[in-house]
Structures are given as structure tokens and as C-alpha cells.
XYZ file of C-alpha atoms in Angstrom:
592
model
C -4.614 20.460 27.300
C -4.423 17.845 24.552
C -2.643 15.275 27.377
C -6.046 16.333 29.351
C -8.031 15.404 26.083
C -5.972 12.423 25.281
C -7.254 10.952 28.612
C -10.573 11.740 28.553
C -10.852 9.931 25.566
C -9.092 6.955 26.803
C -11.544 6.639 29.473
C -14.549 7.655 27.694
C -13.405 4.330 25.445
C -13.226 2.467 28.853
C -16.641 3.149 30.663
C -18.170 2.530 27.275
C -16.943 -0.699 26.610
C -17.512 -0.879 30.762
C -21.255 -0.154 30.320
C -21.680 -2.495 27.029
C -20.784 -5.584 28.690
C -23.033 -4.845 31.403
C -25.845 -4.328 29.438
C -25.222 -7.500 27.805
C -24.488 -9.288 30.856
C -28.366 -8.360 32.236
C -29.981 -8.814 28.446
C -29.209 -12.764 27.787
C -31.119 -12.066 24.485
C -29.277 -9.349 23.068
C -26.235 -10.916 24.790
C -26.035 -14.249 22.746
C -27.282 -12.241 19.458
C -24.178 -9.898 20.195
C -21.951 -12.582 20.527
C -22.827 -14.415 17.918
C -21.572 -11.290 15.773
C -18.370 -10.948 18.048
C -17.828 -14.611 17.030
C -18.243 -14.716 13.687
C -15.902 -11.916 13.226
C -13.513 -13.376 15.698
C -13.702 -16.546 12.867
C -13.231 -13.676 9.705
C -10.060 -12.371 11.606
C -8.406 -16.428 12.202
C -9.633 -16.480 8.787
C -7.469 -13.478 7.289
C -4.228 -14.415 9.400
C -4.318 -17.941 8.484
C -4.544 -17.092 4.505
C -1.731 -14.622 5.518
C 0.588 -17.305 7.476
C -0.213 -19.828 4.453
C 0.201 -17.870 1.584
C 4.148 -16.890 2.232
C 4.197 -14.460 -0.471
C 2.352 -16.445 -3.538
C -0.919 -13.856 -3.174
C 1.575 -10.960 -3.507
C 3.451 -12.647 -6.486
C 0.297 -13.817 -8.041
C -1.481 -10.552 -7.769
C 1.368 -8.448 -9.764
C 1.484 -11.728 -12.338
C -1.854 -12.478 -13.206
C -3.737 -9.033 -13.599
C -2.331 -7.820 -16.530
C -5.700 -7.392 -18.141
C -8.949 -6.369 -16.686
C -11.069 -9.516 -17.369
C -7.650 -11.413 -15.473
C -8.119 -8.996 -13.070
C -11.824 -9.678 -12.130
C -11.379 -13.224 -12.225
C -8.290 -13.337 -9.739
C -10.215 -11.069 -7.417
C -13.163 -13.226 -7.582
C -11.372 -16.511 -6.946
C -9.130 -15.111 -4.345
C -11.939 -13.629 -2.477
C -13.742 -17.070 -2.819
C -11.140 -19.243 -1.489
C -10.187 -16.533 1.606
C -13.583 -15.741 2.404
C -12.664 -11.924 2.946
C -13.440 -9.254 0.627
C -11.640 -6.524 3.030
C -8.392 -8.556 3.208
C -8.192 -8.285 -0.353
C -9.658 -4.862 -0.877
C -6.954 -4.077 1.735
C -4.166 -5.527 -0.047
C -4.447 -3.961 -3.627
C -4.758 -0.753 -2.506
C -1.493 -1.223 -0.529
C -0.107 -3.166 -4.286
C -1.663 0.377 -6.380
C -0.126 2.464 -3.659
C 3.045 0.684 -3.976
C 3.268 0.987 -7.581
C 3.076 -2.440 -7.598
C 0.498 -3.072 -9.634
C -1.456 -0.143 -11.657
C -5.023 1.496 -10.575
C -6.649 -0.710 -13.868
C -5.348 -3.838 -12.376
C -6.534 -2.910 -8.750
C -9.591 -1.324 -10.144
C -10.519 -5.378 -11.801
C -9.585 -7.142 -8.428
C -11.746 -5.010 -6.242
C -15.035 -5.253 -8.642
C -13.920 -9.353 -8.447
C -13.817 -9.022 -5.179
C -17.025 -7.606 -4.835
C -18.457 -10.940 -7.008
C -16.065 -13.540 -4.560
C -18.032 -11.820 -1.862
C -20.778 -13.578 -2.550
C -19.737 -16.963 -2.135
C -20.087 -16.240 1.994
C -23.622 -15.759 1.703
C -24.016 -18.849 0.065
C -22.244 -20.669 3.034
C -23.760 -18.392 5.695
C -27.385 -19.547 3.772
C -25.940 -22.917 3.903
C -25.078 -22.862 7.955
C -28.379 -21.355 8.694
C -30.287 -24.206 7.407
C -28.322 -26.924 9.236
C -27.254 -27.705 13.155
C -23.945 -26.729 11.864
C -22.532 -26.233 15.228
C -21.781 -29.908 15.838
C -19.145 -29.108 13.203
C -17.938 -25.945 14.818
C -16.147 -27.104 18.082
C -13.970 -30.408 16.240
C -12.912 -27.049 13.884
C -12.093 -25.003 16.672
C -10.227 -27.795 18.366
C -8.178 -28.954 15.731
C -7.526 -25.513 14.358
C -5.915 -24.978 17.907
C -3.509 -28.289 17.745
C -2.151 -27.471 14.307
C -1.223 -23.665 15.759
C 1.058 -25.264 18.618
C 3.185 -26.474 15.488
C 6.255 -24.126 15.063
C 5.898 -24.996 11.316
C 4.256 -21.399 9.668
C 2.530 -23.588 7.108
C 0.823 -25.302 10.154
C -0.021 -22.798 12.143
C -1.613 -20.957 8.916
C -3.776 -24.560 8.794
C -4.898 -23.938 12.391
C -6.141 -20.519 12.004
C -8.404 -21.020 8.883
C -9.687 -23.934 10.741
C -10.155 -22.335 13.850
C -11.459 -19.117 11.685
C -14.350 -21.634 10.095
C -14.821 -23.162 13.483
C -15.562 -19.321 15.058
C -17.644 -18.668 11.740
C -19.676 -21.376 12.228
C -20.028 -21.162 16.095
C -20.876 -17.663 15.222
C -23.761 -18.321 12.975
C -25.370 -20.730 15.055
C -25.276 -18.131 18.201
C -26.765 -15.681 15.603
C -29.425 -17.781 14.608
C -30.188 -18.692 17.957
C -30.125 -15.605 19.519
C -32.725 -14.309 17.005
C -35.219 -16.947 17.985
C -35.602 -16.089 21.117
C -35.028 -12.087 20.205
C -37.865 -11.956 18.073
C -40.507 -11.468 20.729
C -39.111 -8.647 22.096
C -37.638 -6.847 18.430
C -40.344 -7.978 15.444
C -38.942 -6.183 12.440
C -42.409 -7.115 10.630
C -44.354 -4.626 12.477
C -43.342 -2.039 10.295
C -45.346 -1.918 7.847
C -42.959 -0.220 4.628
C -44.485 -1.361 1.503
C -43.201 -0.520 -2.423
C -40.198 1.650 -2.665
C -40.185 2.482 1.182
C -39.795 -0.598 1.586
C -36.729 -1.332 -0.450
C -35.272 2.042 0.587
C -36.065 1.577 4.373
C -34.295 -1.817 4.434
C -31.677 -1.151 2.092
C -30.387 1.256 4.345
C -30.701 -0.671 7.379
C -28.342 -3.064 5.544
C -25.745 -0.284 4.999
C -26.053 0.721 8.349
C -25.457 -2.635 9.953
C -21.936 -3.244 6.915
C -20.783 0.161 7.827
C -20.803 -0.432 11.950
C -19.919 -4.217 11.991
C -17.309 -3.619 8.939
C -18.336 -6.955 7.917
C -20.721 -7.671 5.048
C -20.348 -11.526 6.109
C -22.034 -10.529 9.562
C -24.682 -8.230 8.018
C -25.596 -11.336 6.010
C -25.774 -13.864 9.075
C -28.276 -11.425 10.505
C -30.208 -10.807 7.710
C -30.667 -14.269 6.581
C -30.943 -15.192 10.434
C -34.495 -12.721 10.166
C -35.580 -13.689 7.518
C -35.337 -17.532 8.811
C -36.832 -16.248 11.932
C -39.892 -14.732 9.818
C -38.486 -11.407 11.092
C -38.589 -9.682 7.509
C -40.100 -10.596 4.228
C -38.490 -12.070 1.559
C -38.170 -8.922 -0.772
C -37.744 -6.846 2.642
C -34.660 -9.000 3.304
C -33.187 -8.612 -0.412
C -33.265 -5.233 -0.558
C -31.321 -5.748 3.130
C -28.722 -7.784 1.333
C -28.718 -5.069 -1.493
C -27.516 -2.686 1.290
C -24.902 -4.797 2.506
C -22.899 -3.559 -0.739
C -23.089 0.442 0.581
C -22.011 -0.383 3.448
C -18.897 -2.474 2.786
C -17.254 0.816 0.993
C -16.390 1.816 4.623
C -13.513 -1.047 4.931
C -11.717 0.127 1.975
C -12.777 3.753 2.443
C -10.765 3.249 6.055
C -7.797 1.253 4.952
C -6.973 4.239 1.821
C -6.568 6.997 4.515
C -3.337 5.973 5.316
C -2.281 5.357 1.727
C -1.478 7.670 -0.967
C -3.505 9.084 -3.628
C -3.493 5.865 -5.445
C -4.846 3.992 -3.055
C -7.278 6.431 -2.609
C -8.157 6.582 -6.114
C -8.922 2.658 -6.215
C -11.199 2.923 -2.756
C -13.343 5.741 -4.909
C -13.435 2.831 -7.480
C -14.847 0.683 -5.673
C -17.653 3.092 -4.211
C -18.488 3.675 -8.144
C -19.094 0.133 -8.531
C -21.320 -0.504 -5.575
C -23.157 2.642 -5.756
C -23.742 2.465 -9.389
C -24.884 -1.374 -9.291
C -26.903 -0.797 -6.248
C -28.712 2.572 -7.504
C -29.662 0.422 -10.883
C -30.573 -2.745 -9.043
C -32.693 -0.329 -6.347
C -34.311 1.104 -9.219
C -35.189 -1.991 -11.182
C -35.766 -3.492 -7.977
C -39.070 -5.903 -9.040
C -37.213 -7.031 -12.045
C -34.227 -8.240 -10.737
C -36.505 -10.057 -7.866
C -38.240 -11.438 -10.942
C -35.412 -12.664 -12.534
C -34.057 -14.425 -9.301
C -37.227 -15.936 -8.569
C -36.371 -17.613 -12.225
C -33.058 -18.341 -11.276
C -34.048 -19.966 -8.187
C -37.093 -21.690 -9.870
C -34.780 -22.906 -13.035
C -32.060 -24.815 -9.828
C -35.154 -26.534 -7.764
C -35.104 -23.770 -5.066
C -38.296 -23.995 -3.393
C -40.544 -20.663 -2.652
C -39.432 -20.273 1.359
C -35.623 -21.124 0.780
C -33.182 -19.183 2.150
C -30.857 -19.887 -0.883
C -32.935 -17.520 -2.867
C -30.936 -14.175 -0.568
C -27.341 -16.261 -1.797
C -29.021 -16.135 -5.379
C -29.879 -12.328 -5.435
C -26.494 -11.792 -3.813
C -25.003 -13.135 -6.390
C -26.945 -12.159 -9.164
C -26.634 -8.216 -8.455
C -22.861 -8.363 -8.043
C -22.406 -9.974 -11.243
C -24.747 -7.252 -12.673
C -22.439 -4.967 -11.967
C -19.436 -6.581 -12.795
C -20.445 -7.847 -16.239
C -22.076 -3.581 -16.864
C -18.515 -2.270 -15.585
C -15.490 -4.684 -16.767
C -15.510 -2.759 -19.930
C -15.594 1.021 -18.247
C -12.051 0.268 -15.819
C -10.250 1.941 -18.467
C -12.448 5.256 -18.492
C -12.930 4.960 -14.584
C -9.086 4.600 -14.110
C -8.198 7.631 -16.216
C -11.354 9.071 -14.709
C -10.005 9.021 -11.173
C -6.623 9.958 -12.685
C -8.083 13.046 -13.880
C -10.599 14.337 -10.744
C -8.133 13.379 -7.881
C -5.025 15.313 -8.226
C -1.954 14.060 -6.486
C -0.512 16.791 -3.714
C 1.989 19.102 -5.728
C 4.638 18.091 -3.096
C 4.812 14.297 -4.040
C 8.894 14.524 -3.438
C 8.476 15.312 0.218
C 5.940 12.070 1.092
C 6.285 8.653 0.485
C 5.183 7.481 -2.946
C 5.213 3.640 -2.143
C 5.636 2.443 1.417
C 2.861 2.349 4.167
C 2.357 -0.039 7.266
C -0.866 -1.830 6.063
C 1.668 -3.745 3.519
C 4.253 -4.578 6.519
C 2.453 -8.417 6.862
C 3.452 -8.942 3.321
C 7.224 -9.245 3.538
C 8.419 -9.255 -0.306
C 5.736 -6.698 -1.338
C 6.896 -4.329 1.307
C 10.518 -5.392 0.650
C 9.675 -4.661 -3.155
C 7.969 -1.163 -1.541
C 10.716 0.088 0.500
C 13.212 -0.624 -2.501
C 10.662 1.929 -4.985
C 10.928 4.464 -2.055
C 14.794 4.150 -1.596
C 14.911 4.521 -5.682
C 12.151 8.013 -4.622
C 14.701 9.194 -2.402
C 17.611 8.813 -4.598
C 15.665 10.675 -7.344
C 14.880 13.631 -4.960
C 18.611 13.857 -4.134
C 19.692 13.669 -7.985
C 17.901 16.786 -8.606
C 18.915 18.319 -5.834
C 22.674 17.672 -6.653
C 21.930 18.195 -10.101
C 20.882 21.527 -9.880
C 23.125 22.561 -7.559
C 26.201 22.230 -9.969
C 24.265 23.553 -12.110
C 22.757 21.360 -14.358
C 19.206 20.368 -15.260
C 18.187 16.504 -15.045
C 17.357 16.784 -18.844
C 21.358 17.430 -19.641
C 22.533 14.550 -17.067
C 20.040 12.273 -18.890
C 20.722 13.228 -22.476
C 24.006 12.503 -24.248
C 25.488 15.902 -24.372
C 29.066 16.486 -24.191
C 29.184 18.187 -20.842
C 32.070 20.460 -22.237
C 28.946 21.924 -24.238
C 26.905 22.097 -21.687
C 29.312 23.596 -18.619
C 28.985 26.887 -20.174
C 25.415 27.304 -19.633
C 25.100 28.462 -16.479
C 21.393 29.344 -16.132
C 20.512 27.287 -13.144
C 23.210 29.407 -10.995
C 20.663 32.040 -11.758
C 17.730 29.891 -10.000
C 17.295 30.781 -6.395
C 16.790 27.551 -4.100
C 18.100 26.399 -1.073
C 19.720 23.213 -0.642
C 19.665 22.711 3.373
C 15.834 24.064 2.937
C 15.342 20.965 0.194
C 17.359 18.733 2.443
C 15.061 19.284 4.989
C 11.974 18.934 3.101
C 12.783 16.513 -0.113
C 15.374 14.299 2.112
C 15.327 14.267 6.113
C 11.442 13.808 6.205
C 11.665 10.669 3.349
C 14.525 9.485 4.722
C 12.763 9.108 8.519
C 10.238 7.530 7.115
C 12.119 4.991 5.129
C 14.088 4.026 8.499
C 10.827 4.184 10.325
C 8.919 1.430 7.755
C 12.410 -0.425 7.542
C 12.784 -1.181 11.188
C 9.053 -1.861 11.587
C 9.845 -4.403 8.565
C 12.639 -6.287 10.286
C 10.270 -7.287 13.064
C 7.610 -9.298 10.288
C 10.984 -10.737 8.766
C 13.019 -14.097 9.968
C 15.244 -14.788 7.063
C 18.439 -13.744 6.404
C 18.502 -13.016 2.914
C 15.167 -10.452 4.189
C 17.351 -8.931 6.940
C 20.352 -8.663 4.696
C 18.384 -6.219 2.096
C 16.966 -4.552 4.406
C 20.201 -3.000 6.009
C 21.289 -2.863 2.972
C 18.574 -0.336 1.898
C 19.252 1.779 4.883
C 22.843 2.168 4.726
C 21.965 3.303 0.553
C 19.005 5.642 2.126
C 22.060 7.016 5.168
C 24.529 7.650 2.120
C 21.923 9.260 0.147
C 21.035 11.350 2.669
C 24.521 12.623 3.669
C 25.808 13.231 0.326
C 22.656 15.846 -0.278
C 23.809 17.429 3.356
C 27.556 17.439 1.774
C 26.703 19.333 -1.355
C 24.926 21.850 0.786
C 27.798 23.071 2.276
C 29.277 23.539 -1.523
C 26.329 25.614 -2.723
C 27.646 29.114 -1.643
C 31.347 28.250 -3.389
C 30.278 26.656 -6.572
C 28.150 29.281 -7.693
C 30.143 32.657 -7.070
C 33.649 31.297 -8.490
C 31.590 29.140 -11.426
C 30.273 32.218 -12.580
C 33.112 34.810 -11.107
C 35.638 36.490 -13.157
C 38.568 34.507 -11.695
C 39.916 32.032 -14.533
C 41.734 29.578 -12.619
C 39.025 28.940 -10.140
C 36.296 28.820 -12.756
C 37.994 26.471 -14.284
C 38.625 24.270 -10.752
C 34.916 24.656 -9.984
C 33.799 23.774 -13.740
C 35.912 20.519 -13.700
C 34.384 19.884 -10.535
C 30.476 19.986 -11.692
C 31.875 17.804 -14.838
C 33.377 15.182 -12.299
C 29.974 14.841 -10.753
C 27.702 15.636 -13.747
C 29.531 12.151 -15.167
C 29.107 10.063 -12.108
C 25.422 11.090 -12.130
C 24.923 10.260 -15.669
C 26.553 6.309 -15.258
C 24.484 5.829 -12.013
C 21.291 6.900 -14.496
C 22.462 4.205 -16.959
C 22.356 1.508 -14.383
C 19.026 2.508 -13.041
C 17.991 0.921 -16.501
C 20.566 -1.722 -17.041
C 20.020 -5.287 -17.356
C 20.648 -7.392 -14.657
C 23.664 -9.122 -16.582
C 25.604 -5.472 -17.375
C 25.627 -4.940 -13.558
C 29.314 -6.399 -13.032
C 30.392 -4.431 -15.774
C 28.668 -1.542 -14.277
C 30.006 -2.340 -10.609
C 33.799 -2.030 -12.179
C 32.886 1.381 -14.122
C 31.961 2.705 -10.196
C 35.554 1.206 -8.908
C 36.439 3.383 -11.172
C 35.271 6.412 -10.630
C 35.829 5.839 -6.540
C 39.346 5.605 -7.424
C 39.411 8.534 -10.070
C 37.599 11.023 -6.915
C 39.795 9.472 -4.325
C 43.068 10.525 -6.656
C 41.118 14.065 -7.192
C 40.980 14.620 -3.129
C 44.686 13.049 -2.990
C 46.155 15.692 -5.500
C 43.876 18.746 -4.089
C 46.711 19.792 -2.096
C 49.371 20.038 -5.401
C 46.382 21.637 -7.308
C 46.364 24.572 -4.742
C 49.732 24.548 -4.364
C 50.671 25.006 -7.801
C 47.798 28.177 -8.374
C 48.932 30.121 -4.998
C 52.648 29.788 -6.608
C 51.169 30.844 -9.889
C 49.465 33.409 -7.987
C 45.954 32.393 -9.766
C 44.170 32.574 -6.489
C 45.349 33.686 -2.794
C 45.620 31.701 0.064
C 42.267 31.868 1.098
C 40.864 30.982 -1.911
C 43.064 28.079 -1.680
C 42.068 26.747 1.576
C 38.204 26.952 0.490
C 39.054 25.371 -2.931
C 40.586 22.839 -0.877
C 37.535 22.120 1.353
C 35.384 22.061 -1.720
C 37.227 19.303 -3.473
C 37.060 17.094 -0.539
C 33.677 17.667 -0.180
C 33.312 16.868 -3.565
C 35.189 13.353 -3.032
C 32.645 12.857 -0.042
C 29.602 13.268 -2.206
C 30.405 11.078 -4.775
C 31.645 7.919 -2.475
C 28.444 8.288 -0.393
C 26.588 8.166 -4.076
C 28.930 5.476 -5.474
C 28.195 3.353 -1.776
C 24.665 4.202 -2.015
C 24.499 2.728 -5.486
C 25.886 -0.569 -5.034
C 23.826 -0.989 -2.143
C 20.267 0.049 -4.054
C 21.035 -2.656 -7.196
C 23.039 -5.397 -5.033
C 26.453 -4.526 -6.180
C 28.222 -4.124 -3.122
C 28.211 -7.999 -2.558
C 27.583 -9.863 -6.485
C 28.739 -12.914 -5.584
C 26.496 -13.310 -2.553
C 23.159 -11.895 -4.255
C 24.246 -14.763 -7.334
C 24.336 -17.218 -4.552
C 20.846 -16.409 -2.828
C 19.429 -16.182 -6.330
C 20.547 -19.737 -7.830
């Protein structure tokens, strides 16, 4: 049945797409309007790859650097968005950074409202093409945009998109334009006769409308300045349009947080409050602000038909809101913090990783190292419990020969191949799912190398939990039985561990320059389990003689020490792979 669905769909998608080129095929006038929108976005898309090609990790590395306070924040977003010319590229990208943990929800919370202010600079150019034959510009754009992408060089081919991208955006507004002028006899948007608030509510929605279908504000803009050129709308008809434009362009980053976790959810409700609340004041003080950008556009020579004066409201709204709200990203962050809950599972999903960071190599390298770090955390309290300890008394600095007689947690009823399952096996397929997708948006060795690395420390991580399953049953009866000798193997057992667990918490906050020292206290402790599992066999030996346990005691006692050895090498391999310790002196080299 949902195969039977599945194709229906598919070929529902088909004939539609079937009967829309048709329709434009027999309609030249909505045909070149339509294209001029498919164009124009075509040139927003060469646009967003080419920053993407160009910017070889310096947008990642400069968003987590320079937002450290809101105003920073605001003003990166703004200037980013300016130079890129796409709002939803970087609306995209800090909700993958907040979702990541990359960055926090006040930082992403600053770059989205600059964002929204950068945004505006597009209407200014789009204003700017309108008024010119700016399509004698377009085709050298195109055509040198495609030479520099047959260059193998990245940097190059990142040249040829953006130039190709303007050369499309151009190409696009000029088919816009020109389709209008000869769609205007047939669709007169002046006929309808919406006067005072109608008005400004009528068209303010048919500017949403258009954002939220198109997913591009930039497009919305090129039509709306297009009509109004065209005498297709009135001038305060037309603002309220471009007022709308704002609603509308919540879908983008409403769309790209569905696939991210709460924090990126969080920030895409952020940015709704900042366009609906600016557009609900604006809407309501509609005259005045139309008053105070007929000043503005007076005061810089502007004259009364210019279509400069939609560029000035544009802007003049957007900074409204972003000089009204700077000071509230505090109160909105903890806001958001407080109405949208996390899910009460968070150990089972991923915290960091998701595929809309992929194209950005070291932040999803920096992502899938946060989510190997998740993983190991899940298995710590896994293990931890499970010899019957609480994270608390691995953390602190408790003697563990005063804690090994509190056995409360044997007490607790959980089951480890049930958390396995649930905490480990579904993290862990995602990890190796987002890893191997990674490797295909990576060239570089040293990218490759940590990569692997990552999954062999997610593999061991993964099968030491599975061991320590199988010593669940054991550990509790004889740790809390009335046989001395084997309470006493069993006890020495859960201190082995509890130690290892508490050094491998020490260099989760160690310095980068204690991690040699760190990598020869792990040697160490290999070599102290591997001696345990070598002398098991005396140990037994010795208590069946001693007649301290029977033989079958011995022979689980036995199994239980080696599966004690495993657990700890595939945590002590794990390790060294997570913080770069299983190779130093290559990691120095790649670093220097």
C-alpha cells in the first residue's frame, strides 16, 4: 500500500510539472514572467555555492569567532548577508552552528536579526537593475562566470559561480521586468480598489504569500518593484507588499530547523519573533513609517516616482526592528529556552550532527567530534552504573575503597542490552551514517584521517557497552552475595574500571600540552588490564585450591575478567582516537 502511495505521488509530481510547462509553453506572457523568477533564483543558488566553494571554511571560523556579543552578532550577520546576497544561506547555516553547539542560541539569535537587516541590501540592487538595461551586463557575467568554473582550482570555480549567480540575477530581473510589461494588460493589480488598512493588509499578505511559495524574498522583491515600475500597484500598495516579504521569508528557516534539533528550532522561532513583531508594529504605524521614508528619501535627492524609495522602506523597517530587539536576545534566548522543552530522551538522538552542515567540512568535522564525545558520555553512564557506581563518585575525588561499599545502584533495575540498544546502536548508526556522507564533501587527507579515526573511537565505544552487558548478571549477584572471595574478585574489578573511567574524565578537560603525559598514564593502564586477564587463570586457580569458590564459579569468574580486559582496551583505544593520541607525533606535524 505505501509502495502504491509512494508512486502515485511520484507521478502526481510528474504530470504536474508535465502540465506547468505546457501552460507556459501556450502563455508567452506568463511564460517569460515565470522565467524570469526561475532565473533569478537559478542566479541566488550559483550565488550560495560560489560563497560556499570560496569561503573554504573562513564563514564557519568567523561565525564561532566574532559573535561573542549580540551587537557583534548583528553586525556579522548583516555584513555577511550583504556581501553573499542570501539571507537563507545564512539563516541556514547558524541554525546548523546553534544545533551543533557550535555557537550558542544568543549568538545565532544576533546573526539571524542581522541577517534580516543584510537582506536589504538586494532590494537596493534589484531597485537598482530595474531602472537600467542591465541585461547587457548579464550575458559577459554569465560567460565569464562559466570560463573560471572549467578551472580545477576551488577558489576559481567559487569565482565562476558568483559571477555566473549575478549574471542569472540580472538576466532574471530583466525577464521579470519585461515580462510584466507586456503582462499588465491581461493582470492589472490596480483594479482593486483596497484603500486604508485593507489596503496595507490585502497587499501585505500578497507579499507573504509570494516569499512563502518562491522561498525567496529577493524574487518577491523583483516582482514587486517590477509592478510598481509597471504602474501595476501604488506606491504605499507596493510597501506594504515589501512589508510582507518579511512573513513570508520565516518559511526558509522554518523548513531548514525540521531536520535539526531543538536548538535549531528554537533560533527559527527567533527569527519569526523578530519579523512578526517588527512587521505587526510597522503594519500598525503604517502612515508614519511611510512618512518618515518619504523624509528619508526626500533628505538623499530621491525624487517622488523613484523606485529607490521601496529599497528605503526596506531598509528602514528592518533596522526598526533590529535597533527595538538587539537589547531583548537575552530575554528571547532564555525565553525560547524556557517554552520549548528539549525531548526527555536527548541520549538516544543526536545532539550535534545533521546533513544541512555536511557542505561545511570543519564545522561538521567539529560536529561529528561533539557527537562522538555524546556517545562516549551515554556509554560512561551506562558502564558506570553497571559496576555500580554513580557518575557523581567517578567524577569526584573519592577514594573508591570508600565508595565500593555502597552498593545502592545494584539495587536500580535497568537493562544494559535494552540501553545499548537505545542510548548506543541508534547514535552510533547515525554517527557512521553522517561520517560516511562526510567523506564524500572531503578531499584532504588530514579530513579523511579524523574521520576514520572518529569511527573506529565510535566502533570501540560501542562494543565495550555490548561487552559490559554480558557482565551485568555476574557483577551484581556475587558483588552483593555472601561469598567473600568472589566479592572481593568482583569489587576489585568495578575499582579497576571505576579508575580508568575517572583518568579518561580528567583528559576530557586537559590541556592540550598534558595529553602526552596523559597518553603514557593509558599505556599504563592497557598494560596493568592486559597483566589482570594474563594472571586470571592463577587467580582462579589459587581460590578453587583454597576452595573459596567451585569450579563453576571459577570458569564464570574467569570469563568476567576477560571481559573486563575487553572493555577497558576498547575504552582506552576509543580514547586515544577521540583526543588524537593514538598518533601525537603525526597530529603535531599537521598542526605546525
Amino acid at each position: 500500500m505505501n509502495k502504491f502511495q509512494l508512486l502515485i505521488r511520484q507521478y502526481s509530481i510528474f504530470i504536474i510539472i508535465i502540465l506547468v510547462i505546457y501552460a507556459l509553453s501556450i502563455n508567452k506572457q506568463l511564460s517569460e514572467l515565470c522565467s524570469g523568477v526561475a532565473i533569478l533564483l537559478f542566479g541566488m543558488l550559483f550565488l550560495g555555492d560560489g560563497f560556499k566553494a570560496f569561503s573554504g571554511g573562513f564563514l564557519e571560523k568567523t561565525l564561532t569567532q566574532y559573535t561573542k556579543t549580540s551587537l557583534r552578532s548583528v553586525t556579522f550577520g548583516s555584513i555577511v548577508t550583504t556581501i553573499m546576497q542570501s539571507s537563507s544561506l545564512v539563516s541556514v547555516l547558524s541554525i546548523s552552528f546553534v544545533s551543533a553547539s557550535l555557537i550558542t542560541l544568543t549568538q545565532g539569535i544576533g546573526v539571524m536579526f542581522g541577517a534580516n537587516l543584510g537582506n536589504t541590501t538586494g532590494s537596493w540592487l534589484i531597485a537598482g537593475a530595474s531602472s537600467i538595461n542591465i541585461s547587457s551586463l548579464a550575458m559577459p557575467l554569465i560567460v565569464g562566470g562559466l570560463l573560471f568554473n572549467f578551472q580545477s582550482n576551488m577558489v576559481y570555480k567559487g569565482i565562476g559561480k558568483i559571477l555566473a549567480g549575478l549574471g542569472f540575477f540580472f538576466l532574471g530581473v530583466f525577464y521579470i521586468k519585461s515580462g510584466f510589461e507586456d503582462f499588465k494588460h491581461i493582470m492589472d493589480l490596480s483594479q482593486y480598489k483596497l484603500e486604508g488598512y485593507k489596503a496595507i493588509i490585502g497587499f501585505l499578505f500578497i507579499g507573504a504569500l509570494i516569499t512563502s511559495i518562491i522561498q525567496s524574498s529577493h524574487a518577491t522583491l523583483a516582482i514587486i518593484i517590477t509592478a510598481f515600475l509597471e504602474q501595476q500597484v501604488g506606491y504605499e500598495q507596493a510597501l506594504a507588499a515589501v512589508l510582507g516579504t518579511s512573513v513570508g521569508g520565516v518559511v526558509t528557516a522554518l523548513v531548514a530547523s525540521l531536520s535539526t534539533n531543538i536548538e535549531g528550532r528554537r533560533l527559527a522561532v527567533a527569527n519569526c519573533i523578530f519579523n512578526f513583531t517588527t512587521v505587526f508594529i510597522v503594519a500598525i504605524l503604517f502612515n508614519y513609517f511611510v512618512m518618515l521614508n518619504n523624509i528619508i528619501s526626500d533628505a538623499i535627492g530621491l525624487s517622488k516616482d523613484s523606485i529607490l524609495r521601496l529599497a528605503v522602506f526596506h531598509t528602514l523597517f528592518n533596522l526598526f526592528g533590529v535597533i527595538l530587539l538587539t537589547g531583548f536576545i537575552p530575554q528571547i534566548s532564555s525565553f525560547l529556552n524556557k517554552i520549548l522543552k528539549g525531548h526527555s530522551k536527548g541520549e538516544t538522538t543526536p545532539l550535534f550532527i545533521n546533513d544541512s552542515i555536511l557542505p561545511y567540512k570543519d564545522t561538521a568535522l567539529e560536529a561529528l567530534d561533539n557527537e562522538v564525545k555524546h556517545l562516549y558520555d551515554n556509554a560512561f553512564a551506562i558502564i558506570s552504573h553497571t559496576i555500580g557506581f554513580s557518575r557523581t563518585d567517578i567524577r569526584s575525588t573519592k577514594s573508591f575503597d570508600e565508595l565500593i561499599n555502597n552498593k545502592e545502584w545494584f539495587k536500580q533495575n535497568f537493562n544494559v542490552t535494552e540501553l545499548y540498544n537505545t542510548q548506543i546502536k541508534v547514535l552510533f548508526n547515525v554517527i557512521m551514517d553522517f561520517s560516511t556522507k562526510l567523506q564524500t564533501f572531503v578531499s584532504e587527507t588530514k579530513y579523511i584521517e579524523r574521520i576514520v579515526e572518529l569511527q573506529i573511537a565510535s566502533r570501540k565505544i560501542a562494543e565495550a557497552t555490548k561487552n559490559i552487558g554480558l557482565l551485568q548478571t555476574n557483577m551484581k549477584k556475587h558483588s552483593t552475595g555472601n561469598n567473600i572471595a568472589l566479592c572481593k574478585e568482583y569489587d576489585d574489578m568495578r575499582i579497576d574500571l571505576g579508575n580508568l573511567l575517572r583518568m579518561i574524565e580528567s583528559i576530557k578537560n586537559a590541556p592540550k600540552e598534558e595529553l602526552e603525559t596523559l597518553k603514557s598514564n593509558l599505556k599504563q593502564q592497557k598494560r596493568f588490564f592486559k597483566k589482570q586477564d594474563k594472571d586470571a587463570f592463577d587467580i582462579v586457580e589459587k581460590l578453587i585450591q583454597e576452595e573459596s569458590i567451585n569450579a563453576a564459579n571459577g570458569t564464570s569468574l574467569l570469563n568476567d575478567l576477560s571481559f573486563i580486559h575487553n572493555v577497558a582496551k576498547e575504552l582506552i583505544s576509543a580514547i586515544n582516537h577521540i583526543y588524537g593520541m593514538s598518533n601525537m607525533k603525526a597530529v603535531e606535524t599537521n598542526n605546525t
